Amino acid sequence: MAVRPVAFRKPQNPPETEPSHLFDTHPEVRLDFSHVKDALKQGYSKPFLLVDTSIIRAKARRFKAAMPRVHPHYAVKANPDPRVLKTMIEEGVGFEIASIAELDVLLGLGVLAAEVYYSNPMKSRAYVEYAAAKGVEWFVLDSVEELRKIHSIKPDAKLYVRIEAPNVGSDWPLAGKFGMKGPEVDAIVAEAVALKADLAGVTFHVGSQCRNPENWRAGILGAKRVFKKMRLAGLKPRLLNIGGGYPVRHVKPIPSVEKIAEVVNHALRDVPQSVRVMAEPGRYLVSDSGYFVCRVVGTATRAGKRWMYWDAGVFGGVLETTEGLRYDVLTDRKGKLIPWNVAGPTCDSVDVCMRDELYPEDMREGDFIYIANAGAYTTAYASNFNGFPLPDVRVI
Ligand SMILES: *Cc1c(COP(=O)(O)O)cnc(C)c1O
């Protein structure tokens, strides 16, 4: 059982090139560890995410206070648990979806389809038909083909084009997969005019866990340039969607949402009031609300290297470490810190979460692992691969 957590915070100053005045200027929150101990008193049979919805509420309010002009629309994929979604609804937060399964959950909770934004740039015909039939009005696109596809199904759809935005300083740069460059946008505008399609907005995504506020400035500037082109072509732009990417505190220092807001609010000054401004925070709203709890299945020494195997690995929710995210992980051990490789319980060689991470040398079978600020992109990614159970979500 948990005694007292030991934190493996490796002090990391931002590199010289990063302007230090941006980082850790405002206190970040975290679920009180005593709740984790209380949850474990109710037993443990498999990994679980413990979520405190009051932290989600606080984050939603903080986001809105920082950017009064910007309506938050939660990116459902970060954590689609219905209790999380319900909390968003109660806080007046809207939604952004990638699939019709996400839409169905929202409709089941009473969300109005017209307030759901379909922000996946590549949608199957069947999904567009379904979403349109259910009343979704706003659809993103970033190719002429997608414009024609959506228009052929729903000629009165309200469309927003995703443009490329710089992803400098994001932990998950998305540049390249989605987003149009200037000349490509010209072709979209021309095609929308020819089809008499209602191309009415612009969006961008700066990349997840974005630590560089300047990316939002560049994205908004790019959007304004597209608005100008749209107006010149006779279209009526009325949506600016500044996407997701707002970071949360793990090991590296981050710019607070208030620091990002300084940049965003300034860039929005000359955007007419007739334009609705929205954002799509995912990680920001849910990460801090939860601890992910799992357990050591066993340990081994291979070629002189210490390995430990957790009952949740890459397929069980601890996936983002493979993309470079470093969580603040607590244990109950106090031994000397040594480098460990950490793997999941499956037989797949991909199932290695971390290499050479420092953990106490006395870690052993049965120990609990407490991953802080893990409310986003953990349970959402988990699969039943190899017959291991999905993690629970326990809500307080
Ligand atoms: C994933 C995603 C988001 C949310 O990103 P976060 O980094 O979690 O804030 C927002 N918009 C779109 C289109 C996305 O795909």
XYZ file of C-alpha atoms and ligand atoms in Angstrom:
411
model
C 0.000 0.000 0.000
C 0.939 3.558 -0.528
C 2.973 5.056 2.241
C 4.325 8.332 0.998
C 5.084 9.171 -2.584
C 8.604 9.815 -3.708
C 8.804 12.179 -6.627
C 11.318 11.732 -9.406
C 11.245 15.242 -10.594
C 14.389 15.767 -12.579
C 15.072 19.480 -12.398
C 15.208 20.664 -15.976
C 15.813 24.246 -16.867
C 14.590 25.341 -20.232
C 17.416 25.468 -22.764
C 19.135 28.844 -23.181
C 17.218 29.528 -26.370
C 13.857 29.488 -24.565
C 12.748 32.802 -23.045
C 12.562 31.926 -19.348
C 10.018 34.634 -18.464
C 7.405 32.552 -20.253
C 7.694 29.468 -18.106
C 5.981 28.469 -14.880
C 4.711 31.953 -14.212
C 1.430 30.715 -12.739
C 0.845 27.828 -10.343
C -0.452 24.632 -11.949
C -2.791 22.215 -10.177
C -2.632 18.520 -9.460
C -4.945 16.006 -7.831
C -4.159 15.698 -4.126
C -2.331 12.417 -3.582
C -4.433 11.543 -0.531
C -7.307 10.771 -2.937
C -5.185 8.104 -4.595
C -4.535 6.435 -1.257
C -8.251 6.554 -0.460
C -9.063 4.988 -3.828
C -6.635 2.143 -3.194
C -8.385 1.385 0.090
C -11.292 0.241 -2.075
C -9.020 -2.395 -3.597
C -7.079 -2.890 -6.789
C -7.768 -5.388 -9.547
C -6.468 -3.545 -12.612
C -4.969 -0.206 -13.640
C -7.194 2.799 -13.170
C -7.344 6.502 -13.787
C -8.586 8.479 -10.818
C -10.262 11.695 -11.971
C -11.409 14.640 -9.904
C -14.026 16.525 -11.897
C -13.636 19.626 -9.729
C -10.182 20.081 -11.255
C -11.696 19.843 -14.742
C -14.169 22.547 -13.745
C -11.376 24.757 -12.446
C -9.391 24.312 -15.651
C -12.409 25.152 -17.829
C -13.039 28.324 -15.812
C -9.385 29.289 -15.909
C -9.295 28.855 -19.688
C -12.353 31.047 -20.174
C -11.099 33.693 -17.754
C -7.785 33.889 -19.589
C -9.392 34.241 -23.041
C -12.854 35.775 -22.625
C -13.394 36.016 -26.375
C -12.620 32.319 -26.998
C -15.277 29.607 -26.604
C -13.638 26.327 -25.535
C -14.773 23.206 -27.393
C -13.322 20.147 -25.704
C -11.507 17.639 -27.944
C -13.394 14.478 -26.975
C -10.534 12.170 -27.922
C -8.381 13.308 -24.974
C -10.688 11.546 -22.532
C -14.125 10.456 -23.748
C -15.420 9.225 -20.387
C -19.084 10.304 -20.163
C -18.573 11.718 -16.673
C -15.798 13.916 -18.010
C -18.042 14.999 -20.899
C -20.894 15.747 -18.509
C -18.610 17.986 -16.476
C -17.728 19.896 -19.650
C -21.426 20.332 -20.467
C -22.105 21.669 -16.971
C -19.256 24.154 -17.403
C -20.667 25.408 -20.693
C -17.844 23.910 -22.721
C -18.664 22.823 -26.293
C -17.159 19.925 -28.237
C -14.970 18.957 -31.160
C -15.189 15.443 -32.594
C -13.246 13.130 -34.887
C -15.797 10.330 -35.399
C -19.497 9.545 -35.231
C -18.997 7.355 -32.153
C -17.859 10.488 -30.324
C -20.903 12.312 -31.714
C -23.274 9.592 -30.491
C -21.940 9.795 -26.931
C -22.475 13.562 -26.941
C -25.997 13.307 -28.386
C -26.798 10.724 -25.712
C -25.803 13.293 -23.112
C -28.136 15.889 -24.609
C -25.581 17.992 -26.489
C -27.062 19.814 -29.490
C -25.544 18.561 -32.745
C -25.397 22.093 -34.109
C -22.917 22.949 -31.366
C -20.562 20.080 -32.194
C -17.694 20.848 -34.575
C -16.464 18.019 -36.790
C -12.756 18.860 -36.807
C -11.236 15.744 -38.375
C -9.959 16.871 -41.792
C -10.479 13.416 -43.324
C -13.969 11.940 -42.904
C -15.560 8.990 -44.632
C -18.639 9.674 -46.768
C -20.718 7.490 -44.444
C -19.589 9.469 -41.395
C -20.381 12.818 -43.027
C -23.834 11.535 -44.022
C -24.507 10.306 -40.501
C -23.287 13.488 -38.816
C -25.260 15.669 -41.258
C -28.419 13.609 -40.664
C -27.990 14.073 -36.911
C -27.760 17.848 -37.320
C -24.034 18.622 -37.301
C -23.517 21.863 -39.233
C -19.827 22.660 -39.029
C -17.248 20.532 -40.868
C -13.533 21.069 -41.317
C -11.645 20.363 -44.530
C -8.134 20.746 -45.829
C -8.357 19.534 -49.410
C -10.410 20.268 -52.510
C -11.525 16.629 -52.507
C -12.901 16.871 -48.973
C -14.690 20.121 -49.880
C -16.406 18.378 -52.796
C -17.203 15.317 -50.679
C -18.896 17.299 -47.906
C -20.639 19.615 -50.368
C -22.062 16.660 -52.332
C -23.643 15.320 -49.138
C -24.656 18.529 -47.428
C -24.658 21.565 -49.759
C -25.532 23.957 -46.907
C -22.732 22.726 -44.591
C -20.768 25.437 -42.816
C -17.150 24.779 -43.649
C -13.854 25.805 -42.098
C -10.499 25.291 -43.685
C -7.541 24.010 -41.728
C -4.377 25.898 -42.514
C -0.838 24.994 -41.665
C 0.500 26.623 -38.516
C 4.028 26.489 -37.167
C 4.557 23.639 -34.687
C 7.846 24.925 -33.319
C 8.225 23.893 -29.697
C 5.354 21.407 -29.618
C 5.976 17.992 -28.126
C 3.855 16.460 -30.901
C 4.413 18.470 -34.037
C 1.542 17.747 -36.407
C 2.832 19.796 -39.303
C 2.696 17.868 -42.521
C -0.204 15.546 -41.790
C -2.915 18.186 -41.973
C -3.232 21.836 -42.888
C -3.051 23.760 -46.143
C -0.410 26.182 -47.338
C -1.221 29.585 -48.914
C -1.562 28.605 -52.604
C -3.614 25.526 -51.694
C -5.981 27.743 -49.714
C -6.478 29.888 -52.823
C -7.693 26.791 -54.661
C -10.131 25.970 -51.852
C -11.520 29.493 -51.829
C -11.990 29.404 -55.592
C -13.667 25.995 -55.481
C -15.988 27.080 -52.643
C -17.048 30.114 -54.695
C -17.625 27.931 -57.775
C -19.726 25.430 -55.796
C -21.517 28.179 -53.839
C -20.357 26.363 -50.699
C -20.473 28.192 -47.361
C -16.757 28.326 -46.593
C -17.073 30.339 -43.417
C -14.085 29.752 -41.188
C -10.443 29.018 -40.612
C -8.720 26.743 -38.105
C -5.222 25.569 -37.261
C -3.573 23.308 -34.690
C -0.230 24.328 -33.231
C 0.641 20.751 -32.159
C -0.085 19.085 -28.839
C 1.606 20.173 -25.595
C 2.762 23.326 -27.370
C 5.288 25.245 -25.303
C 5.680 28.168 -27.693
C 2.910 30.822 -27.570
C 4.245 32.403 -30.766
C 2.698 29.537 -32.730
C -0.767 30.839 -31.862
C 0.197 34.336 -32.988
C 1.405 32.939 -36.314
C -1.722 30.805 -36.692
C -4.079 33.724 -36.044
C -2.116 35.938 -38.457
C -2.393 33.224 -41.093
C -6.126 32.934 -40.457
C -6.573 36.686 -40.900
C -4.810 36.478 -44.251
C -7.218 33.754 -45.335
C -10.200 35.803 -44.097
C -9.057 38.622 -46.375
C -8.908 36.263 -49.365
C -12.332 34.902 -48.496
C -13.900 38.355 -48.275
C -12.326 39.414 -51.559
C -13.843 36.322 -53.153
C -17.293 37.193 -51.793
C -17.375 34.631 -48.963
C -18.512 35.551 -45.456
C -15.964 34.399 -42.862
C -17.453 34.156 -39.365
C -15.499 31.442 -37.501
C -11.959 31.514 -36.182
C -11.015 28.238 -34.507
C -7.607 28.438 -32.824
C -7.439 24.696 -32.130
C -5.841 22.796 -29.262
C -2.313 22.313 -27.983
C -2.440 24.177 -24.624
C 0.182 22.449 -22.488
C 0.072 20.964 -18.986
C 2.841 20.680 -16.419
C 4.707 17.377 -16.266
C 8.486 17.511 -15.996
C 9.346 20.399 -18.304
C 8.306 23.969 -17.437
C 5.404 25.299 -19.497
C 3.949 28.639 -20.471
C 0.746 29.040 -18.467
C -2.548 29.468 -20.277
C -2.425 33.098 -19.104
C 0.868 33.620 -20.970
C -0.590 32.043 -24.093
C -3.673 34.215 -23.612
C -1.565 37.397 -23.689
C -0.492 36.460 -27.200
C -3.916 35.226 -28.334
C -5.913 38.130 -26.915
C -3.550 40.617 -28.513
C -3.728 38.886 -31.887
C -7.538 38.855 -31.693
C -7.929 42.610 -31.134
C -8.739 43.430 -34.748
C -10.879 40.356 -35.434
C -14.418 41.695 -35.970
C -17.077 40.804 -33.399
C -19.074 39.132 -36.158
C -16.463 36.358 -36.101
C -17.031 33.629 -33.522
C -13.728 32.668 -31.914
C -13.349 29.166 -30.495
C -10.597 26.817 -29.356
C -10.317 23.054 -29.009
C -8.410 22.308 -25.804
C -8.119 18.600 -25.007
C -5.137 17.867 -22.810
C -5.358 21.206 -21.005
C -8.828 20.560 -19.595
C -8.362 16.987 -18.337
C -4.711 16.061 -17.733
C -4.292 17.660 -14.333
C -7.467 16.088 -12.987
C -6.112 12.567 -12.768
C -3.571 10.101 -11.468
C -3.046 6.932 -13.483
C -2.372 4.041 -11.109
C -0.820 0.748 -12.164
C 1.349 -1.894 -10.628
C 4.653 -3.693 -11.108
C 4.031 -7.220 -12.431
C 7.657 -8.231 -12.100
C 11.267 -7.156 -12.485
C 14.238 -8.681 -14.299
C 17.875 -8.034 -15.155
C 18.780 -8.404 -18.830
C 22.320 -7.804 -20.062
C 23.044 -5.931 -16.859
C 20.077 -3.612 -17.303
C 17.193 -3.480 -14.804
C 13.742 -3.926 -16.325
C 10.365 -3.586 -14.699
C 7.086 -4.656 -16.205
C 3.908 -2.764 -15.380
C 0.370 -4.080 -15.749
C -0.327 -1.100 -18.044
C 2.062 -0.357 -20.869
C 1.878 1.083 -24.371
C -1.366 -0.807 -25.046
C -2.783 -0.173 -21.581
C -2.680 3.611 -21.472
C 1.004 4.512 -21.022
C 1.571 5.369 -24.664
C 2.639 8.977 -24.830
C 6.016 8.206 -23.261
C 6.932 6.510 -26.540
C 6.437 9.872 -28.224
C 8.748 11.628 -25.809
C 6.402 12.753 -23.036
C 7.980 12.486 -19.590
C 5.490 12.086 -16.789
C 6.085 12.842 -13.152
C 5.899 9.316 -11.744
C 5.684 8.566 -8.014
C 6.304 5.330 -6.143
C 6.437 4.287 -2.491
C 10.140 3.347 -2.593
C 12.956 5.522 -1.382
C 16.015 3.639 -2.652
C 18.819 5.168 -4.670
C 17.704 6.199 -8.162
C 19.047 4.010 -10.958
C 18.171 3.747 -14.656
C 15.376 1.293 -15.448
C 13.680 0.178 -18.617
C 9.919 0.069 -18.182
C 7.726 -2.243 -20.270
C 4.078 -3.220 -20.361
C 2.679 -6.682 -19.686
C 2.132 -7.764 -23.315
C 4.409 -9.885 -25.495
C 4.811 -7.239 -28.184
C 8.316 -5.831 -28.535
C 6.777 -2.386 -29.125
C 5.432 -2.480 -25.572
C 8.309 -0.575 -23.950
C 7.238 2.662 -22.270
C 10.540 4.126 -21.131
C 14.243 3.409 -21.335
C 16.798 4.545 -18.794
C 14.352 6.370 -16.598
C 15.434 6.855 -13.003
C 13.514 4.839 -10.412
C 14.498 3.549 -6.970
C 16.728 0.502 -7.111
C 14.454 -1.334 -4.656
C 11.373 -1.386 -6.908
C 9.790 -4.833 -6.850
C 6.801 -6.953 -7.804
C 3.512 -5.602 -6.501
C 4.659 -1.981 -6.093
C 2.206 0.669 -7.129
C 3.060 3.255 -9.773
C 1.380 6.660 -9.619
C 1.516 8.771 -12.770
C 0.563 12.370 -12.083
C -1.446 14.622 -14.409
C -2.356 11.678 -16.613
C -6.041 12.442 -17.259
C -5.550 12.932 -21.004
C -4.502 10.459 -23.678
C -4.088 7.503 -21.300
C -7.348 5.535 -20.929
C -8.382 6.987 -24.290
C -5.593 5.059 -26.012
C -5.931 1.769 -24.155
C -6.812 -1.457 -25.980
C -7.491 -5.054 -24.988
C -4.430 -6.304 -26.866
C -3.172 -9.670 -25.631
C -6.221 -10.049 -23.412
C -5.292 -7.451 -20.831
C -8.196 -5.457 -19.408
C -8.913 -1.836 -20.190
C -8.085 0.488 -17.303
C -10.966 1.691 -15.163
C -11.901 5.317 -14.771
C -12.826 6.121 -11.193
C -14.339 9.537 -10.629
C -14.367 11.572 -7.446
C -6.413 16.351 -30.823
C -7.018 17.600 -31.325
C -7.243 18.661 -30.449
C -6.827 18.643 -29.000
O -5.445 18.760 -28.868
P -4.784 18.946 -27.421
O -3.337 18.965 -27.714
O -5.202 17.799 -26.580
O -5.272 20.245 -26.888
C -7.896 19.777 -30.942
N -8.279 19.852 -32.243
C -8.052 18.854 -33.121
C -8.523 18.998 -34.516
C -7.416 17.697 -32.692
O -7.189 16.722 -33.564
